[in-house]
Amino acid sequence: MVSLMLNLSLCVDSFLSVQGFTGSYGINYGRLANNIPSPDEVVTLLRAAKIKNVRIYDADPSVLKAFSGTGLEIVVGLPNGNLRDVSSSADHAMDWVKQNVQAYLPDTHICGIAIGNEVLGGTDEFSPYLVDAVKNIYNAVNKLQLSHIIQITTSHSQAVFDKSFPPSSCVFKESTVQYMKPLLEFFSQIGSPFCLNAYPFIAHMYDPEHIDINYALFLPNEGADDPKTKLHYDNLLDAQIDAAYAALEDAGFGKMEVIVTETGWASHGDENEAGATTSNARTYNYNLRKRLAKMKGTPLRPKNVVKAYIFAIFNENEKPGPTSERNFGLFKPDGSISYDIGFHGLKSSSADSSLSSLKV
């Protein structure tokens, strides 16, 4: 009988066996759009593409019902706007888990709950509520005897880091430590990974003079050396992941796994976003698939297979911000492919044959 209370000394083995991400390639299902296919059609698309791991940013009933009986593994999200309420009350956390997770099990394979997204490193609007929200949601999951199948995480942007190049110099920003340290301590106890939203596209756009676009796109380049570790990097994503590992080690959590919960490349942008082209987006996402298919680690953590959720399934026409924000989709709103990296859309497209001979 699993204890209804958090008992780390007795339950650590079961904590460490929980895997919210069961493959090496997943995808983010963002829905800030008014013109994308129905959840049932999305299920058809994902199954045809053989993408098993899916991450959403809420717990929309229409999505969770559509995923029922499909075998797809889904991570649901507790939106940032819910953090204060859930952090203040264990009862509210329990109600949320019952209504948005337990009610759909076991037919819908919910394997994780992401508590907020990119909470730390920006404004402190939600930061004070994150740790207590994580603990309350975990305790609710544990009391419902679901902690052996539901992994608890939260995703961070690179804004939580300071001195991220070379990778070995990376540390957490001082402004985040008061929240990051207790969060990492709790995640270390329950066996959760460090989740990172890593975008070589954004890094290149901010500093195109010093970041070679070929280095960002996994294309042949001179690469970069880390003078401290003597490790060589031939692509920017590996360097970003190892920077996270270095920050974790500096903070005392060197054994924690890093999972990339968002990465991608925009296919269209504003005039000042010259790198946002269909060609670059296709190159990045195609080469990323090849890199993940190798099931290998990074120079600093060669035994930790890199896992990544691609952003995103669709272009989302209601997202705020620059034009690039609305053009990260592998698929167009009608379900056809934006560009060919080996997938087939719900509808035929002129791009369907552009890379049809390439196999990942």
CSV table of C-alpha atoms in Angstrom, one decimal:
chain,number,residue,atom,x,y,z
A,1,MET,CA,0.0,0.0,0.0
A,2,VAL,CA,1.5,3.3,-1.1
A,3,SER,CA,1.7,5.8,1.7
A,4,LEU,CA,-0.7,8.7,1.4
A,5,MET,CA,2.0,11.1,2.7
A,6,LEU,CA,5.2,12.1,1.0
A,7,ASN,CA,7.8,9.7,2.3
A,8,LEU,CA,10.9,10.1,0.3
A,9,SER,CA,13.0,7.5,2.2
A,10,LEU,CA,10.5,4.7,1.4
A,11,CYS,CA,9.4,5.8,-2.1
A,12,VAL,CA,12.6,7.0,-3.8
A,13,ASP,CA,12.8,4.0,-6.1
A,14,SER,CA,9.3,4.5,-7.5
A,15,PHE,CA,10.0,8.3,-7.9
A,16,LEU,CA,13.1,7.6,-10.0
A,17,SER,CA,11.2,5.1,-12.2
A,18,VAL,CA,8.6,7.7,-13.4
A,19,GLN,CA,9.3,8.9,-16.9
A,20,GLY,CA,7.2,11.7,-18.3
A,21,PHE,CA,9.0,11.5,-21.6
A,22,THR,CA,9.3,7.9,-22.9
A,23,GLY,CA,11.1,8.6,-26.2
A,24,SER,CA,13.7,11.0,-27.6
A,25,TYR,CA,11.4,13.0,-29.9
A,26,GLY,CA,8.2,14.7,-28.9
A,27,ILE,CA,6.1,17.8,-30.0
A,28,ASN,CA,4.3,20.7,-28.4
A,29,TYR,CA,0.6,21.1,-29.2
A,30,GLY,CA,0.0,24.8,-28.9
A,31,ARG,CA,-3.5,26.0,-29.7
A,32,LEU,CA,-3.4,29.8,-29.7
A,33,ALA,CA,-5.1,29.8,-33.1
A,34,ASN,CA,-8.6,30.0,-34.5
A,35,ASN,CA,-8.0,28.0,-37.7
A,36,ILE,CA,-6.3,24.8,-36.7
A,37,PRO,CA,-7.7,21.2,-37.1
A,38,SER,CA,-9.8,19.6,-34.4
A,39,PRO,CA,-8.2,17.5,-31.7
A,40,ASP,CA,-9.4,14.3,-33.3
A,41,GLU,CA,-7.7,15.3,-36.6
A,42,VAL,CA,-4.6,16.2,-34.6
A,43,VAL,CA,-4.5,12.6,-33.2
A,44,THR,CA,-4.7,11.3,-36.7
A,45,LEU,CA,-1.8,13.5,-37.8
A,46,LEU,CA,0.4,12.5,-34.8
A,47,ARG,CA,-0.2,8.8,-35.2
A,48,ALA,CA,0.6,9.0,-38.9
A,49,ALA,CA,3.8,10.9,-38.0
A,50,LYS,CA,4.5,8.3,-35.3
A,51,ILE,CA,5.1,11.0,-32.7
A,52,LYS,CA,4.2,9.5,-29.3
A,53,ASN,CA,5.1,12.2,-26.9
A,54,VAL,CA,3.0,15.3,-26.8
A,55,ARG,CA,3.0,18.3,-24.5
A,56,ILE,CA,0.1,20.8,-24.1
A,57,TYR,CA,-0.1,24.0,-22.1
A,58,ASP,CA,-3.3,23.4,-20.3
A,59,ALA,CA,-5.7,20.4,-19.7
A,60,ASP,CA,-8.4,21.1,-22.3
A,61,PRO,CA,-11.1,18.5,-22.1
A,62,SER,CA,-11.6,18.2,-25.8
A,63,VAL,CA,-7.9,17.4,-26.3
A,64,LEU,CA,-7.8,14.9,-23.4
A,65,LYS,CA,-10.9,13.1,-24.7
A,66,ALA,CA,-9.5,13.0,-28.2
A,67,PHE,CA,-6.3,11.4,-26.9
A,68,SER,CA,-8.3,8.7,-25.1
A,69,GLY,CA,-7.4,5.2,-26.3
A,70,THR,CA,-4.7,6.4,-28.7
A,71,GLY,CA,-1.6,5.3,-26.8
A,72,LEU,CA,-0.2,8.7,-27.1
A,73,GLU,CA,1.7,10.0,-24.1
A,74,ILE,CA,0.6,13.5,-23.0
A,75,VAL,CA,2.0,16.0,-20.6
A,76,VAL,CA,-0.7,18.5,-19.4
A,77,GLY,CA,0.0,22.0,-18.2
A,78,LEU,CA,-1.1,24.0,-15.2
A,79,PRO,CA,-1.1,27.5,-16.6
A,80,ASN,CA,0.8,30.3,-14.9
A,81,GLY,CA,-2.4,32.0,-14.0
A,82,ASN,CA,-3.4,29.1,-11.8
A,83,LEU,CA,-0.2,29.0,-9.8
A,84,ARG,CA,-1.3,31.4,-7.0
A,85,ASP,CA,-4.5,29.6,-6.3
A,86,VAL,CA,-2.9,26.1,-6.3
A,87,SER,CA,0.1,27.3,-4.2
A,88,SER,CA,-2.2,28.7,-1.5
A,89,SER,CA,-4.4,25.6,-1.0
A,90,ALA,CA,-3.8,21.9,-1.0
A,91,ASP,CA,-7.6,21.4,-1.5
A,92,HIS,CA,-7.5,23.5,-4.7
A,93,ALA,CA,-4.5,21.5,-5.9
A,94,MET,CA,-6.3,18.3,-5.2
A,95,ASP,CA,-9.4,19.5,-7.1
A,96,TRP,CA,-7.3,20.5,-10.1
A,97,VAL,CA,-5.6,17.1,-10.3
A,98,LYS,CA,-8.9,15.2,-9.9
A,99,GLN,CA,-10.7,17.2,-12.5
A,100,ASN,CA,-7.9,17.5,-15.1
A,101,VAL,CA,-5.9,14.4,-14.6
A,102,GLN,CA,-7.5,11.6,-12.6
A,103,ALA,CA,-10.8,12.0,-14.5
A,104,TYR,CA,-9.2,11.0,-17.8
A,105,LEU,CA,-7.1,8.1,-16.5
A,106,PRO,CA,-6.3,5.4,-17.6
A,107,ASP,CA,-7.8,5.7,-21.1
A,108,THR,CA,-5.9,8.9,-21.8
A,109,HIS,CA,-2.2,8.3,-21.1
A,110,ILE,CA,-1.3,11.4,-19.0
A,111,CYS,CA,2.3,10.9,-17.9
A,112,GLY,CA,3.2,14.3,-16.6
A,113,ILE,CA,2.1,17.6,-15.3
A,114,ALA,CA,4.0,20.8,-16.2
A,115,ILE,CA,3.6,23.4,-13.4
A,116,GLY,CA,3.6,26.7,-15.2
A,117,ASN,CA,5.9,27.6,-18.1
A,118,GLU,CA,9.0,29.9,-18.0
A,119,VAL,CA,8.0,31.2,-14.6
A,120,LEU,CA,11.5,32.1,-13.4
A,121,GLY,CA,13.9,34.6,-14.9
A,122,GLY,CA,11.5,37.3,-16.1
A,123,THR,CA,9.1,39.3,-14.0
A,124,ASP,CA,8.4,38.0,-10.5
A,125,GLU,CA,4.7,38.0,-11.1
A,126,PHE,CA,4.4,34.2,-10.6
A,127,SER,CA,7.8,33.3,-9.2
A,128,PRO,CA,6.8,33.3,-5.5
A,129,TYR,CA,4.0,30.7,-6.1
A,130,LEU,CA,6.0,28.2,-8.1
A,131,VAL,CA,7.6,26.0,-5.4
A,132,ASP,CA,4.4,25.7,-3.3
A,133,ALA,CA,2.3,25.0,-6.4
A,134,VAL,CA,4.7,22.2,-7.4
A,135,LYS,CA,4.6,20.7,-3.9
A,136,ASN,CA,0.8,20.9,-3.6
A,137,ILE,CA,0.3,19.3,-7.0
A,138,TYR,CA,2.8,16.6,-6.3
A,139,ASN,CA,1.2,15.8,-2.9
A,140,ALA,CA,-2.2,15.6,-4.5
A,141,VAL,CA,-0.8,13.2,-7.1
A,142,ASN,CA,0.8,11.2,-4.4
A,143,LYS,CA,-2.3,11.0,-2.2
A,144,LEU,CA,-4.3,9.7,-5.3
A,145,GLN,CA,-1.6,7.0,-5.7
A,146,LEU,CA,-0.6,8.3,-9.1
A,147,SER,CA,3.0,9.3,-8.3
A,148,HIS,CA,4.3,6.2,-10.0
A,149,ILE,CA,2.9,7.2,-13.4
A,150,ILE,CA,2.7,11.0,-13.3
A,151,GLN,CA,5.9,13.0,-13.4
A,152,ILE,CA,5.9,16.6,-12.1
A,153,THR,CA,8.0,19.2,-13.9
A,154,THR,CA,8.3,22.9,-14.9
A,155,SER,CA,10.0,24.4,-17.9
A,156,HIS,CA,12.6,27.2,-17.8
A,157,SER,CA,13.7,29.6,-20.5
A,158,GLN,CA,17.4,30.5,-20.8
A,159,ALA,CA,16.7,33.7,-18.9
A,160,VAL,CA,17.4,31.8,-15.7
A,161,PHE,CA,21.1,31.5,-16.6
A,162,ASP,CA,24.1,33.9,-16.3
A,163,LYS,CA,27.4,33.5,-18.2
A,164,SER,CA,26.1,30.7,-20.5
A,165,PHE,CA,29.2,30.7,-22.8
A,166,PRO,CA,31.4,28.8,-22.7
A,167,PRO,CA,29.0,26.1,-21.4
A,168,SER,CA,31.2,25.3,-18.4
A,169,SER,CA,30.9,28.9,-17.1
A,170,CYS,CA,27.1,28.8,-16.9
A,171,VAL,CA,25.5,29.5,-13.5
A,172,PHE,CA,22.0,30.4,-12.4
A,173,LYS,CA,21.2,34.1,-12.2
A,174,GLU,CA,21.4,35.4,-8.6
A,175,SER,CA,17.9,36.8,-9.0
A,176,THR,CA,16.5,33.3,-9.5
A,177,VAL,CA,18.3,31.4,-6.8
A,178,GLN,CA,15.9,32.1,-4.0
A,179,TYR,CA,13.2,30.2,-6.0
A,180,MET,CA,15.4,27.9,-8.0
A,181,LYS,CA,17.3,26.3,-5.1
A,182,PRO,CA,14.3,24.9,-3.2
A,183,LEU,CA,12.7,23.9,-6.5
A,184,LEU,CA,15.7,21.9,-7.5
A,185,GLU,CA,16.0,20.4,-4.0
A,186,PHE,CA,12.4,19.1,-4.3
A,187,PHE,CA,12.8,17.8,-7.9
A,188,SER,CA,16.0,16.0,-6.8
A,189,GLN,CA,14.0,14.3,-4.0
A,190,ILE,CA,11.2,13.2,-6.3
A,191,GLY,CA,13.3,12.3,-9.4
A,192,SER,CA,12.1,15.0,-11.7
A,193,PRO,CA,14.4,16.4,-14.5
A,194,PHE,CA,15.4,20.0,-15.3
A,195,CYS,CA,13.3,21.1,-18.3
A,196,LEU,CA,14.7,23.7,-20.6
A,197,ASN,CA,13.2,25.6,-23.5
A,198,ALA,CA,16.3,26.0,-25.8
A,199,TYR,CA,16.2,28.0,-29.0
A,200,PRO,CA,19.3,28.3,-31.2
A,201,PHE,CA,17.1,30.4,-33.5
A,202,ILE,CA,16.7,33.1,-30.8
A,203,ALA,CA,20.4,33.0,-29.8
A,204,HIS,CA,21.4,33.5,-33.5
A,205,MET,CA,18.9,36.3,-34.0
A,206,TYR,CA,20.2,38.2,-31.0
A,207,ASP,CA,23.9,37.8,-32.0
A,208,PRO,CA,24.2,36.9,-35.7
A,209,GLU,CA,27.7,38.3,-35.9
A,210,HIS,CA,29.2,35.9,-33.3
A,211,ILE,CA,26.9,32.9,-33.7
A,212,ASP,CA,27.4,31.2,-37.0
A,213,ILE,CA,24.0,30.2,-38.5
A,214,ASN,CA,25.6,26.9,-39.6
A,215,TYR,CA,26.5,26.2,-36.0
A,216,ALA,CA,22.8,26.9,-35.0
A,217,LEU,CA,21.4,24.7,-37.9
A,218,PHE,CA,23.6,21.6,-37.3
A,219,LEU,CA,25.4,22.3,-40.6
A,220,PRO,CA,29.2,21.9,-41.1
A,221,ASN,CA,31.1,24.6,-39.2
A,222,GLU,CA,34.2,25.2,-37.2
A,223,GLY,CA,32.4,24.7,-34.0
A,224,ALA,CA,33.4,26.1,-30.6
A,225,ASP,CA,35.7,24.8,-27.9
A,226,ASP,CA,35.2,25.1,-24.1
A,227,PRO,CA,38.6,26.1,-22.7
A,228,LYS,CA,37.8,24.7,-19.2
A,229,THR,CA,36.5,21.3,-20.2
A,230,LYS,CA,38.5,21.0,-23.5
A,231,LEU,CA,35.2,19.8,-25.1
A,232,HIS,CA,34.3,20.7,-28.7
A,233,TYR,CA,30.8,21.6,-29.8
A,234,ASP,CA,29.7,21.3,-33.4
A,235,ASN,CA,26.2,22.6,-32.8
A,236,LEU,CA,24.6,25.3,-30.5
A,237,LEU,CA,21.8,23.1,-29.1
A,238,ASP,CA,24.3,20.7,-27.4
A,239,ALA,CA,26.2,23.7,-26.0
A,240,GLN,CA,22.9,25.1,-24.6
A,241,ILE,CA,22.1,21.8,-23.0
A,242,ASP,CA,25.5,21.5,-21.5
A,243,ALA,CA,25.3,25.0,-20.1
A,244,ALA,CA,22.3,23.9,-18.2
A,245,TYR,CA,24.2,20.9,-16.9
A,246,ALA,CA,27.0,23.1,-15.8
A,247,ALA,CA,24.6,25.4,-13.9
A,248,LEU,CA,23.0,22.4,-12.2
A,249,GLU,CA,26.4,21.1,-11.2
A,250,ASP,CA,27.4,24.5,-9.8
A,251,ALA,CA,24.2,24.5,-7.8
A,252,GLY,CA,24.8,21.1,-6.4
A,253,PHE,CA,22.5,19.0,-8.6
A,254,GLY,CA,25.0,17.5,-11.1
A,255,LYS,CA,23.1,14.2,-11.4
A,256,MET,CA,19.8,15.8,-12.6
A,257,GLU,CA,18.8,15.1,-16.2
A,258,VAL,CA,18.1,17.9,-18.6
A,259,ILE,CA,15.2,17.5,-21.1
A,260,VAL,CA,14.5,20.1,-23.8
A,261,THR,CA,10.8,20.9,-23.6
A,262,GLU,CA,10.8,23.4,-26.4
A,263,THR,CA,13.0,23.9,-29.4
A,264,GLY,CA,12.3,24.9,-33.0
A,265,TRP,CA,12.9,27.4,-35.8
A,266,ALA,CA,10.6,30.0,-37.3
A,267,SER,CA,9.8,29.8,-41.0
A,268,HIS,CA,8.8,33.5,-41.3
A,269,GLY,CA,9.5,36.7,-39.5
A,270,ASP,CA,9.7,40.4,-39.5
A,271,GLU,CA,12.2,42.5,-41.4
A,272,ASN,CA,14.7,42.3,-38.5
A,273,GLU,CA,14.3,38.5,-38.3
A,274,ALA,CA,16.3,37.6,-41.4
A,275,GLY,CA,17.1,34.1,-40.1
A,276,ALA,CA,13.4,33.2,-40.0
A,277,THR,CA,13.0,31.5,-43.4
A,278,THR,CA,11.3,28.3,-44.6
A,279,SER,CA,14.7,27.0,-45.7
A,280,ASN,CA,16.3,27.5,-42.3
A,281,ALA,CA,13.3,26.1,-40.4
A,282,ARG,CA,13.3,23.0,-42.6
A,283,THR,CA,17.1,22.6,-42.2
A,284,TYR,CA,17.0,22.9,-38.4
A,285,ASN,CA,14.0,20.6,-37.8
A,286,TYR,CA,15.3,18.0,-40.3
A,287,ASN,CA,18.8,17.9,-38.8
A,288,LEU,CA,17.3,18.0,-35.3
A,289,ARG,CA,15.4,14.8,-36.1
A,290,LYS,CA,18.5,13.2,-37.3
A,291,ARG,CA,20.4,14.2,-34.2
A,292,LEU,CA,17.8,12.9,-31.8
A,293,ALA,CA,17.5,9.6,-33.8
A,294,LYS,CA,21.1,8.9,-32.9
A,295,MET,CA,20.1,8.5,-29.3
A,296,LYS,CA,23.3,10.0,-28.0
A,297,GLY,CA,24.2,12.5,-25.3
A,298,THR,CA,26.1,15.8,-25.3
A,299,PRO,CA,29.9,16.3,-25.0
A,300,LEU,CA,29.5,16.9,-21.2
A,301,ARG,CA,27.0,14.2,-20.6
A,302,PRO,CA,27.5,11.6,-23.3
A,303,LYS,CA,25.5,8.9,-21.5
A,304,ASN,CA,22.4,11.1,-21.1
A,305,VAL,CA,20.4,10.7,-24.3
A,306,VAL,CA,19.1,14.0,-25.6
A,307,LYS,CA,15.3,14.3,-25.5
A,308,ALA,CA,13.4,17.1,-27.0
A,309,TYR,CA,9.9,18.3,-27.6
A,310,ILE,CA,9.7,20.3,-30.9
A,311,PHE,CA,7.8,23.6,-31.0
A,312,ALA,CA,5.3,23.2,-32.5
A,313,ILE,CA,2.7,21.3,-34.4
A,314,PHE,CA,1.0,24.3,-35.9
A,315,ASN,CA,1.6,27.9,-36.8
A,316,GLU,CA,-0.5,29.8,-34.2
A,317,ASN,CA,-2.1,32.9,-35.6
A,318,GLU,CA,-3.3,34.3,-32.3
A,319,LYS,CA,0.1,34.4,-30.5
A,320,PRO,CA,1.3,37.9,-29.6
A,321,GLY,CA,4.7,39.3,-30.3
A,322,PRO,CA,6.8,39.4,-33.5
A,323,THR,CA,5.8,37.6,-36.7
A,324,SER,CA,8.2,34.7,-35.9
A,325,GLU,CA,6.1,33.7,-32.9
A,326,ARG,CA,3.2,32.8,-35.2
A,327,ASN,CA,5.4,30.7,-37.5
A,328,PHE,CA,7.0,27.8,-35.7
A,329,GLY,CA,4.6,25.1,-36.9
A,330,LEU,CA,5.7,22.0,-38.7
A,331,PHE,CA,2.1,22.0,-40.1
A,332,LYS,CA,-0.1,24.7,-41.6
A,333,PRO,CA,-3.5,25.5,-40.1
A,334,ASP,CA,-5.2,23.2,-42.7
A,335,GLY,CA,-3.1,20.3,-41.6
A,336,SER,CA,-0.7,20.2,-44.6
A,337,ILE,CA,3.0,20.3,-44.0
A,338,SER,CA,4.8,23.7,-43.7
A,339,TYR,CA,7.9,22.1,-45.2
A,340,ASP,CA,9.0,18.5,-45.6
A,341,ILE,CA,11.2,16.8,-42.9
A,342,GLY,CA,9.7,13.4,-43.4
A,343,PHE,CA,6.1,13.8,-42.1
A,344,HIS,CA,2.9,13.7,-44.1
A,345,GLY,CA,0.1,16.2,-43.4
A,346,LEU,CA,-3.6,15.7,-43.2
A,347,LYS,CA,-3.8,17.3,-46.7
A,348,SER,CA,-1.5,17.2,-49.7
A,349,SER,CA,0.9,20.1,-50.1
A,350,SER,CA,3.3,21.3,-52.8
A,351,ALA,CA,6.0,20.7,-50.2
A,352,ASP,CA,5.2,17.0,-49.8
A,353,SER,CA,7.8,15.9,-52.4
A,354,SER,CA,10.6,18.4,-51.6
A,355,LEU,CA,12.5,16.0,-49.2
A,356,SER,CA,10.5,12.8,-49.8
A,357,SER,CA,13.7,10.9,-50.6
A,358,LEU,CA,15.3,11.7,-47.3
A,359,LYS,CA,14.8,9.2,-44.4
A,360,VAL,CA,15.4,9.9,-40.8
